[in-house]
Amino acid sequence: MSNALYSHSGKKNPRRDHLCSQELVRSSPFEPVRHKRLQHRKDESSGERKTIKKINLLNIKEPCVPEWDPSEPEPFYQPTGLEKASMPAGEEKGKVVYSTKYPHFTCSRIGGSRGPIRNATFIGEADSTLQFESRFESGNLLKAVQVGLYEYELTLRPDMYTAKHTQWFYFRVRNMKAGANYCFTIVNLMKSSSLYSVGMRPLLYSERAAKETSVGWRRTGSNIRYFRSCNQVKSSDTVTLHSLTWTVQFPYDSDTCYLAHCYPYTYSHLQRYLRGVASNPAITSYCMLRVLCHSLAGNAVYVLTVTSRGSSVVEDKTKRAVVVTARVHPGETNGSWMMEGFLEFLLGESDDARLLRDTFVFKVVPMLNPDGVIVGNYRCSLAGRDLNRNYKTRLRDSFPTVWHTRNMVERLVNETDVVLYCDFHGHNRKNNIFMYGCNSPGDNALKLQERVFPLMMSKNANNKFSFKSCKFRVQKSKEGTGRITMWRLGVKNSYTMEASFGGSTLGDRKGSHFTTRDLKSIGFYFCDTLLDYCDPDPTKIKYCLAELKVLMRKQVREKLGIDVGSGVTVSDVETSTSGSNSSDSNGLPVHLLKQQQSNVSSFISTLGSTCLIMFISH
């Protein structure tokens, strides 16, 4: 695990004033920020003082997962109809065997505590109870309750400074018996529907299997069911919780195993990858690596500028630009795997990679929310807000990563033609890979242009990418997203690319899960499609536009029962983007909101005292 630290200090950080590429080539930004006491810092936009919790993770080495892909695609789970939906027993009828109510987030350090940390597992040495742990990078198990010999109810920690956004999970177990049917039930999931209802299976990693057979993460589980938790009293004030239950058999006795919602991709993993990039002289000749900004907790947010060096400065400035970002939502690890595949292709030695570098200037931000990734959040940053609803913010100190990203794109738009912006995401309710775009107002011919790139993607990755699932509505509720913000800045081809947490329903991959190789291949196809889209020969684009016109007429006829007329397009009748509801994660950062509420309470209290004094005096 990396020695990168959480650090947020009011003192000036000299490394923030020297964000040149040479610094990263020397790999000094990968050195840990020195451990400091957390201090108050004044928010320049509000004048208020804010405090961020210190965070401490155990010194647990990240699993060394081998480069492994199953020999055959892993099929979806086929429900039998006999899966149980039991009412949670809870602590009253069970035994708490793991709990992190004790505040283990106490120091601003990743890579291990400098002193002892209270053991969160209540277990005797001779006990056969599973030993749980998740106080490592990206882990988020809050509590485990044993309700039967091999049955456990699990509670996930919500995103920090919120009471919501539980979907991602990642934890470790030990002390198991091979062949026993262990039943796990996560009891506090937030989403009303899930891919677990249509065949998705959780992931299992066995250290012993990796060591002895070189097997990495694999799909596992039977008796899988996603259902509404039964012990809730319905009221307008109650958040409806859902449960996921599954049964798993571990392959070895007394192994160390990890269970996860999707293939983990930590901030430490990214740093290792970027070290490899920065230490390769061939790559650094066309890839400049620097720090775009620092997160709330002081973690470096990296940006790569990739382009071949022209014969003159003028030639470099005339190149068009492409902007690609990922991991604004920390639990969407599939976005990082697509990003790694994209970078592997772009930084490679193939003729197509060279052509891309000769043609474009790429600005790449591989991880927008490192704080959320480290602490195991699913959706939010340490501001307790969804960064992908805050691209329009003026609060630079509260939302530094999206503020600086928008600022970077705004400068690019003023300097050159930004051909495309794309933010890589994960999707929890739909299978396949697909895109969300922004339909252009005005001429119907222009409204088809933004659909060309996704249509080309569907042809290049026809057993994974679904054009039918792509949507192009510009919804008011999504105005703060990167996709719509960049579009309003002038980037016509502005997209979110969504990768399912499940798998494919297309072609020869129908009914099978995505692997890390599949996700990385989408990054390759993205590069390939970019070459097709920008081919000087317009034949492919003309072909796609003709196909889109036919497709548009067909879809409008199916939706409305009429032929396409003036002012009627597919965007006018297509459904919403069906993304996650982050309305409760909009607004002021939590620390400013609480300060505001505190000020109101103080005012009311003072007003009440004043009124009482006036009443007595009269």
Short mmCIF file of C-alpha atoms in Angstrom, two decimals, residues 90-489:
data_model
loop_
_atom_site.label_atom_id
_atom_site.label_comp_id
_atom_site.label_asym_id
_atom_site.label_seq_id
_atom_site.Cartn_x
_atom_site.Cartn_y
_atom_site.Cartn_z
CA GLY A 90 -30.15 -7.52 14.28
CA GLU A 91 -28.06 -7.22 17.42
CA GLU A 92 -30.98 -8.23 19.65
CA LYS A 93 -30.99 -11.78 18.28
CA GLY A 94 -27.39 -12.03 17.13
CA LYS A 95 -23.83 -11.41 18.29
CA VAL A 96 -21.78 -8.42 17.18
CA VAL A 97 -18.48 -9.83 15.90
CA TYR A 98 -17.15 -6.70 14.21
CA SER A 99 -17.91 -3.06 14.85
CA THR A 100 -16.08 0.14 14.02
CA LYS A 101 -18.20 2.48 16.13
CA TYR A 102 -14.94 3.26 17.89
CA PRO A 103 -13.64 6.18 15.78
CA HIS A 104 -10.81 4.64 13.79
CA PHE A 105 -10.72 7.70 11.52
CA THR A 106 -8.46 9.57 13.92
CA CYS A 107 -5.28 10.44 12.02
CA SER A 108 -4.65 11.86 8.58
CA ARG A 109 -2.58 8.93 7.43
CA ILE A 110 -2.80 6.03 4.99
CA GLY A 111 -0.28 3.26 5.21
CA GLY A 112 -0.75 2.40 8.83
CA SER A 113 -1.14 3.84 12.28
CA ARG A 114 1.93 4.97 14.19
CA GLY A 115 0.41 3.64 17.39
CA PRO A 116 -1.94 0.83 18.39
CA ILE A 117 -5.52 0.88 17.16
CA ARG A 118 -8.28 -0.77 19.11
CA ASN A 119 -9.23 -4.15 17.68
CA ALA A 120 -12.68 -3.92 16.14
CA THR A 121 -13.32 -7.67 16.04
CA PHE A 122 -14.77 -9.22 19.18
CA ILE A 123 -13.58 -12.79 18.94
CA GLY A 124 -11.67 -15.40 20.93
CA GLU A 125 -8.70 -17.27 19.50
CA ALA A 126 -10.47 -20.63 19.69
CA ASP A 127 -13.67 -19.29 18.15
CA SER A 128 -14.79 -20.50 14.71
CA THR A 129 -16.45 -17.16 13.98
CA LEU A 130 -15.33 -15.34 10.85
CA GLN A 131 -12.86 -12.53 11.47
CA PHE A 132 -13.88 -9.37 9.60
CA GLU A 133 -11.79 -6.33 8.73
CA SER A 134 -12.23 -3.32 6.44
CA ARG A 135 -10.05 -0.59 7.94
CA PHE A 136 -7.90 -0.51 4.83
CA GLU A 137 -7.93 1.60 1.69
CA SER A 138 -11.41 1.65 0.08
CA GLY A 139 -12.88 -0.66 2.75
CA ASN A 140 -16.25 0.32 4.24
CA LEU A 141 -17.72 -2.41 6.48
CA LEU A 142 -19.19 -0.81 9.62
CA LYS A 143 -20.55 -3.80 11.52
CA ALA A 144 -21.00 -7.58 11.30
CA VAL A 145 -23.55 -9.48 13.40
CA GLN A 146 -23.48 -13.28 13.59
CA VAL A 147 -27.08 -14.56 13.49
CA GLY A 148 -26.36 -18.26 12.85
CA LEU A 149 -23.46 -20.68 12.74
CA TYR A 150 -22.54 -19.55 9.21
CA GLU A 151 -24.86 -16.54 8.84
CA TYR A 152 -23.86 -12.89 9.13
CA GLU A 153 -25.72 -9.61 8.78
CA LEU A 154 -23.51 -6.79 7.54
CA THR A 155 -23.93 -3.03 7.83
CA LEU A 156 -21.96 -0.76 5.50
CA ARG A 157 -20.61 2.63 6.52
CA PRO A 158 -22.43 5.40 4.62
CA ASP A 159 -20.39 7.97 2.74
CA MET A 160 -18.59 10.16 5.25
CA TYR A 161 -20.62 13.15 6.49
CA THR A 162 -23.80 11.65 5.02
CA ALA A 163 -26.33 9.05 6.07
CA LYS A 164 -26.72 7.67 2.55
CA HIS A 165 -25.01 6.26 -0.53
CA THR A 166 -24.42 2.66 0.55
CA GLN A 167 -23.88 0.38 -2.45
CA TRP A 168 -20.14 -0.23 -2.79
CA PHE A 169 -18.71 -2.81 -0.37
CA TYR A 170 -15.21 -4.14 0.22
CA PHE A 171 -14.07 -6.14 3.26
CA ARG A 172 -11.78 -8.96 4.37
CA VAL A 173 -12.61 -12.24 6.13
CA ARG A 174 -10.47 -14.88 7.83
CA ASN A 175 -10.90 -18.00 9.96
CA MET A 176 -13.25 -19.71 7.50
CA LYS A 177 -13.95 -23.40 6.89
CA ALA A 178 -13.66 -24.67 3.33
CA GLY A 179 -16.90 -25.97 1.84
CA ALA A 180 -19.21 -24.49 4.47
CA ASN A 181 -22.15 -22.46 3.15
CA TYR A 182 -21.64 -18.97 4.54
CA CYS A 183 -24.59 -16.62 4.14
CA PHE A 184 -23.98 -12.86 4.06
CA THR A 185 -26.77 -10.27 4.12
CA ILE A 186 -26.01 -6.57 3.71
CA VAL A 187 -28.96 -4.85 5.40
CA ASN A 188 -28.60 -1.11 4.65
CA LEU A 189 -28.39 -0.63 0.88
CA MET A 190 -30.05 2.48 -0.50
CA LYS A 191 -31.00 1.77 -4.11
CA SER A 192 -34.49 0.43 -4.78
CA SER A 193 -33.28 -1.74 -7.65
CA SER A 194 -30.02 -3.44 -8.48
CA LEU A 195 -28.30 -5.63 -11.05
CA TYR A 196 -28.16 -8.28 -8.33
CA SER A 197 -31.84 -8.84 -9.16
CA VAL A 198 -30.98 -9.81 -12.75
CA GLY A 199 -27.97 -12.07 -12.31
CA MET A 200 -25.04 -10.02 -11.06
CA ARG A 201 -22.82 -11.85 -8.57
CA PRO A 202 -20.39 -10.46 -5.95
CA LEU A 203 -16.62 -10.81 -6.27
CA LEU A 204 -14.28 -12.99 -4.21
CA TYR A 205 -10.49 -12.91 -3.97
CA SER A 206 -8.55 -15.67 -2.18
CA GLU A 207 -4.92 -15.02 -1.23
CA ARG A 208 -4.18 -18.73 -1.20
CA ALA A 209 -5.80 -19.30 -4.60
CA ALA A 210 -3.75 -16.41 -5.98
CA LYS A 211 -0.55 -17.87 -4.57
CA GLU A 212 -1.15 -21.50 -5.56
CA THR A 213 -3.11 -21.20 -8.82
CA SER A 214 -2.62 -17.54 -9.88
CA VAL A 215 -6.38 -16.92 -9.77
CA GLY A 216 -7.48 -13.33 -9.13
CA TRP A 217 -10.89 -11.83 -8.47
CA ARG A 218 -13.72 -14.12 -9.54
CA ARG A 219 -17.50 -14.04 -9.43
CA THR A 220 -19.08 -16.09 -6.71
CA GLY A 221 -22.33 -16.69 -4.87
CA SER A 222 -25.62 -18.54 -4.98
CA ASN A 223 -29.05 -17.90 -3.46
CA ILE A 224 -28.60 -14.25 -4.45
CA ARG A 225 -31.50 -11.91 -3.77
CA TYR A 226 -31.93 -8.13 -3.56
CA PHE A 227 -35.01 -7.05 -1.61
CA ARG A 228 -36.60 -4.36 0.54
CA SER A 229 -35.62 -4.76 4.18
CA CYS A 230 -38.66 -6.12 5.99
CA ASN A 231 -38.25 -4.68 9.47
CA GLN A 232 -38.87 -1.06 8.52
CA VAL A 233 -41.90 0.96 9.48
CA LYS A 234 -43.00 2.96 6.46
CA SER A 235 -43.20 6.70 7.11
CA SER A 236 -42.37 9.89 5.28
CA ASP A 237 -39.34 10.40 7.53
CA THR A 238 -37.87 6.92 7.02
CA VAL A 239 -35.35 6.14 4.32
CA THR A 240 -36.28 2.83 2.72
CA LEU A 241 -33.43 0.36 3.04
CA HIS A 242 -32.78 -2.71 0.93
CA SER A 243 -30.86 -5.91 1.55
CA LEU A 244 -28.57 -8.10 -0.54
CA THR A 245 -28.16 -11.71 0.50
CA TRP A 246 -25.91 -14.38 -0.98
CA THR A 247 -24.27 -17.67 -0.06
CA VAL A 248 -20.61 -18.42 -0.69
CA GLN A 249 -18.23 -21.34 -0.18
CA PHE A 250 -14.60 -20.48 0.50
CA PRO A 251 -12.03 -22.66 -1.29
CA TYR A 252 -9.58 -23.17 1.62
CA ASP A 253 -9.56 -23.43 5.40
CA SER A 254 -8.13 -20.47 7.34
CA ASP A 255 -7.55 -18.44 4.18
CA THR A 256 -7.52 -14.67 3.81
CA CYS A 257 -10.29 -13.62 1.44
CA TYR A 258 -11.79 -10.35 0.25
CA LEU A 259 -15.34 -9.71 -0.95
CA ALA A 260 -16.28 -6.72 -3.09
CA HIS A 261 -19.01 -5.12 -5.18
CA CYS A 262 -16.63 -4.50 -8.10
CA TYR A 263 -12.94 -4.95 -8.88
CA PRO A 264 -11.13 -2.62 -6.43
CA TYR A 265 -8.96 0.15 -7.86
CA THR A 266 -7.38 2.22 -5.10
CA TYR A 267 -5.55 5.53 -5.07
CA SER A 268 -2.39 3.57 -4.23
CA HIS A 269 -2.96 1.45 -7.36
CA LEU A 270 -3.16 4.62 -9.45
CA GLN A 271 0.04 5.97 -7.90
CA ARG A 272 1.90 2.76 -8.73
CA TYR A 273 0.67 2.96 -12.31
CA LEU A 274 1.71 6.61 -12.64
CA ARG A 275 5.13 5.86 -11.17
CA GLY A 276 5.62 3.43 -14.04
CA VAL A 277 4.60 6.12 -16.51
CA ALA A 278 6.87 8.75 -14.93
CA SER A 279 9.89 6.42 -14.86
CA ASN A 280 9.68 5.44 -18.54
CA PRO A 281 11.87 7.81 -20.62
CA ALA A 282 10.16 6.85 -23.87
CA ILE A 283 6.73 7.76 -22.48
CA THR A 284 7.84 10.99 -20.81
CA SER A 285 8.95 12.30 -24.20
CA TYR A 286 5.26 12.75 -25.09
CA CYS A 287 3.53 12.57 -21.69
CA MET A 288 3.81 15.37 -19.15
CA LEU A 289 2.60 14.44 -15.67
CA ARG A 290 1.79 17.09 -13.09
CA VAL A 291 -0.47 17.84 -10.14
CA LEU A 292 -3.67 19.61 -11.17
CA CYS A 293 -4.59 20.45 -7.57
CA HIS A 294 -4.88 18.89 -4.13
CA SER A 295 -8.01 17.40 -2.64
CA LEU A 296 -9.64 18.53 0.60
CA ALA A 297 -7.44 16.08 2.48
CA GLY A 298 -4.29 17.11 0.64
CA ASN A 299 -4.03 14.21 -1.80
CA ALA A 300 -2.57 15.01 -5.22
CA VAL A 301 -5.00 15.02 -8.13
CA TYR A 302 -2.92 14.17 -11.20
CA VAL A 303 -3.34 15.36 -14.77
CA LEU A 304 -1.53 13.91 -17.78
CA THR A 305 -0.93 15.94 -20.93
CA VAL A 306 -0.31 13.54 -23.80
CA THR A 307 0.77 14.68 -27.27
CA SER A 308 3.72 14.27 -29.59
CA ARG A 309 6.03 17.23 -29.76
CA GLY A 310 5.61 19.23 -32.93
CA SER A 311 8.32 20.88 -34.94
CA SER A 312 7.17 24.25 -33.63
CA VAL A 313 5.16 25.81 -30.81
CA VAL A 314 2.63 27.05 -33.38
CA GLU A 315 2.04 23.50 -34.60
CA ASP A 316 1.39 22.29 -31.05
CA LYS A 317 -1.08 25.10 -30.39
CA THR A 318 -3.13 24.29 -33.49
CA LYS A 319 -3.81 20.75 -32.33
CA ARG A 320 -7.35 19.97 -31.24
CA ALA A 321 -7.91 18.76 -27.69
CA VAL A 322 -9.58 15.77 -26.02
CA VAL A 323 -10.38 15.70 -22.29
CA VAL A 324 -10.93 12.42 -20.42
CA THR A 325 -11.64 12.06 -16.69
CA ALA A 326 -12.66 9.29 -14.29
CA ARG A 327 -13.53 8.38 -10.74
CA VAL A 328 -15.55 11.40 -9.68
CA HIS A 329 -17.67 8.77 -7.90
CA PRO A 330 -15.27 6.74 -5.75
CA GLY A 331 -17.28 3.51 -5.70
CA GLU A 332 -17.34 3.28 -9.51
CA THR A 333 -14.08 1.39 -9.82
CA ASN A 334 -14.96 0.16 -13.30
CA GLY A 335 -14.32 3.72 -14.48
CA SER A 336 -10.69 3.42 -13.37
CA TRP A 337 -10.22 0.13 -15.22
CA MET A 338 -11.53 1.73 -18.42
CA MET A 339 -9.19 4.67 -17.78
CA GLU A 340 -6.19 2.36 -17.38
CA GLY A 341 -7.04 0.66 -20.67
CA PHE A 342 -7.38 4.04 -22.36
CA LEU A 343 -3.97 5.17 -21.05
CA GLU A 344 -2.28 1.89 -21.97
CA PHE A 345 -3.40 2.32 -25.56
CA LEU A 346 -2.68 6.04 -25.77
CA LEU A 347 0.80 5.74 -24.24
CA GLY A 348 1.67 2.66 -26.28
CA GLU A 349 3.90 2.23 -29.32
CA SER A 350 1.29 1.24 -31.91
CA ASP A 351 0.85 3.24 -35.11
CA ASP A 352 -2.68 4.19 -34.03
CA ALA A 353 -1.41 5.50 -30.69
CA ARG A 354 1.22 7.60 -32.46
CA LEU A 355 -1.42 8.95 -34.83
CA LEU A 356 -3.62 9.97 -31.90
CA ARG A 357 -0.71 11.75 -30.23
CA ASP A 358 0.21 13.46 -33.51
CA THR A 359 -3.37 14.64 -34.01
CA PHE A 360 -4.55 15.69 -30.55
CA VAL A 361 -3.53 17.12 -27.21
CA PHE A 362 -5.02 14.90 -24.50
CA LYS A 363 -5.77 16.18 -21.01
CA VAL A 364 -6.41 13.23 -18.70
CA VAL A 365 -7.48 13.34 -15.04
CA PRO A 366 -7.54 9.67 -13.96
CA MET A 367 -8.96 10.09 -10.43
CA LEU A 368 -11.06 13.13 -9.50
CA ASN A 369 -12.02 12.02 -5.99
CA PRO A 370 -9.02 10.38 -4.28
CA ASP A 371 -10.31 11.16 -0.77
CA GLY A 372 -13.56 9.31 -1.40
CA VAL A 373 -11.67 6.39 -2.94
CA ILE A 374 -9.37 6.05 0.08
CA VAL A 375 -12.09 6.09 2.75
CA GLY A 376 -14.40 3.73 0.84
CA ASN A 377 -17.13 6.19 -0.14
CA TYR A 378 -19.54 5.22 -2.90
CA ARG A 379 -20.49 8.63 -4.28
CA CYS A 380 -19.33 11.68 -2.28
CA SER A 381 -16.17 13.59 -1.44
CA LEU A 382 -15.12 14.62 2.06
CA ALA A 383 -17.39 17.65 1.64
CA GLY A 384 -20.27 15.18 1.98
CA ARG A 385 -21.44 16.13 -1.51
CA ASP A 386 -21.55 14.57 -4.97
CA LEU A 387 -18.76 16.26 -6.94
CA ASN A 388 -20.60 15.45 -10.17
CA ARG A 389 -23.34 17.90 -9.19
CA ASN A 390 -20.91 20.71 -8.39
CA TYR A 391 -19.00 21.51 -11.59
CA LYS A 392 -20.61 24.97 -11.64
CA THR A 393 -19.42 25.77 -8.12
CA ARG A 394 -17.53 28.90 -7.15
CA LEU A 395 -16.32 27.27 -3.92
CA ARG A 396 -12.82 26.38 -5.03
CA ASP A 397 -11.64 25.37 -1.56
CA SER A 398 -14.61 23.08 -0.94
CA PHE A 399 -14.66 21.40 -4.37
CA PRO A 400 -11.08 21.84 -5.62
CA THR A 401 -10.90 18.92 -8.06
CA VAL A 402 -13.98 19.75 -10.14
CA TRP A 403 -13.30 23.50 -9.90
CA HIS A 404 -9.81 23.08 -11.35
CA THR A 405 -11.02 20.58 -13.98
CA ARG A 406 -13.71 22.96 -15.22
CA ASN A 407 -11.19 25.82 -15.20
CA MET A 408 -8.75 23.71 -17.25
CA VAL A 409 -11.43 22.89 -19.85
CA GLU A 410 -12.57 26.51 -20.00
CA ARG A 411 -9.02 27.62 -20.82
CA LEU A 412 -8.73 24.89 -23.46
CA VAL A 413 -11.99 25.94 -25.12
CA ASN A 414 -10.66 29.50 -25.38
CA GLU A 415 -7.35 28.32 -26.87
CA THR A 416 -8.33 25.54 -29.28
CA ASP A 417 -11.08 23.25 -30.54
CA VAL A 418 -12.01 20.70 -27.86
CA VAL A 419 -13.26 17.80 -29.96
CA LEU A 420 -14.56 15.67 -27.12
CA TYR A 421 -14.94 15.46 -23.34
CA CYS A 422 -15.75 12.15 -21.66
CA ASP A 423 -16.09 11.22 -17.99
CA PHE A 424 -15.85 7.49 -17.19
CA HIS A 425 -18.44 6.10 -14.74
CA GLY A 426 -20.02 2.90 -13.47
CA HIS A 427 -23.74 2.02 -13.55
CA ASN A 428 -25.59 -0.07 -11.00
CA ARG A 429 -28.96 -0.63 -12.70
CA LYS A 430 -28.27 -1.35 -16.37
CA ASN A 431 -26.05 -3.86 -18.15
CA ASN A 432 -23.59 -3.16 -21.00
CA ILE A 433 -21.50 -0.07 -21.76
CA PHE A 434 -23.30 3.06 -22.97
CA MET A 435 -23.07 6.84 -23.08
CA TYR A 436 -25.03 9.88 -22.00
CA GLY A 437 -24.63 12.93 -24.22
CA CYS A 438 -26.18 16.35 -24.82
CA ASN A 439 -28.54 16.96 -27.72
CA SER A 440 -27.87 20.17 -29.64
CA PRO A 441 -30.75 22.65 -29.93
CA GLY A 442 -31.91 23.99 -33.27
CA ASP A 443 -31.40 22.21 -36.56
CA ASN A 444 -32.34 18.52 -36.45
CA ALA A 445 -29.23 17.68 -38.48
CA LEU A 446 -27.08 19.05 -35.66
CA LYS A 447 -29.02 16.98 -33.14
CA LEU A 448 -27.65 13.85 -34.75
CA GLN A 449 -24.01 14.90 -34.59
CA GLU A 450 -23.63 14.14 -30.87
CA ARG A 451 -24.87 10.58 -31.54
CA VAL A 452 -22.21 9.70 -34.10
CA PHE A 453 -19.41 8.90 -31.66
CA PRO A 454 -21.56 6.58 -29.46
CA LEU A 455 -22.90 4.83 -32.58
CA MET A 456 -19.33 4.23 -33.75
CA MET A 457 -18.46 2.85 -30.31
CA SER A 458 -21.33 0.39 -30.59
CA LYS A 459 -19.96 -0.87 -33.90
CA ASN A 460 -16.39 -1.23 -32.63
CA ALA A 461 -17.39 -2.94 -29.36
CA ASN A 462 -20.56 -4.61 -30.55
CA ASN A 463 -20.69 -7.32 -27.87
CA LYS A 464 -20.31 -4.85 -24.99
CA PHE A 465 -21.52 -1.37 -26.02
CA SER A 466 -25.26 -0.71 -26.40
CA PHE A 467 -26.26 2.30 -28.49
CA LYS A 468 -29.89 1.60 -27.58
CA SER A 469 -29.08 2.42 -23.95
CA CYS A 470 -27.51 5.79 -24.82
CA LYS A 471 -29.49 8.92 -23.87
CA PHE A 472 -29.02 12.55 -24.87
CA ARG A 473 -31.48 14.57 -22.83
CA VAL A 474 -30.23 17.65 -21.01
CA GLN A 475 -32.12 17.46 -17.72
CA LYS A 476 -32.34 20.35 -15.30
CA SER A 477 -31.45 18.04 -12.39
CA LYS A 478 -28.14 17.19 -14.08
CA GLU A 479 -27.00 20.77 -14.78
CA GLY A 480 -24.11 20.51 -12.31
CA THR A 481 -22.61 17.41 -13.94
CA GLY A 482 -19.35 17.47 -15.84
CA ARG A 483 -21.12 16.38 -19.01
CA ILE A 484 -23.56 19.30 -19.16
CA THR A 485 -21.14 21.87 -17.74
CA MET A 486 -18.51 21.14 -20.42
CA TRP A 487 -21.21 21.15 -23.10
CA ARG A 488 -22.33 24.60 -21.98
CA LEU A 489 -18.70 25.73 -22.14
#
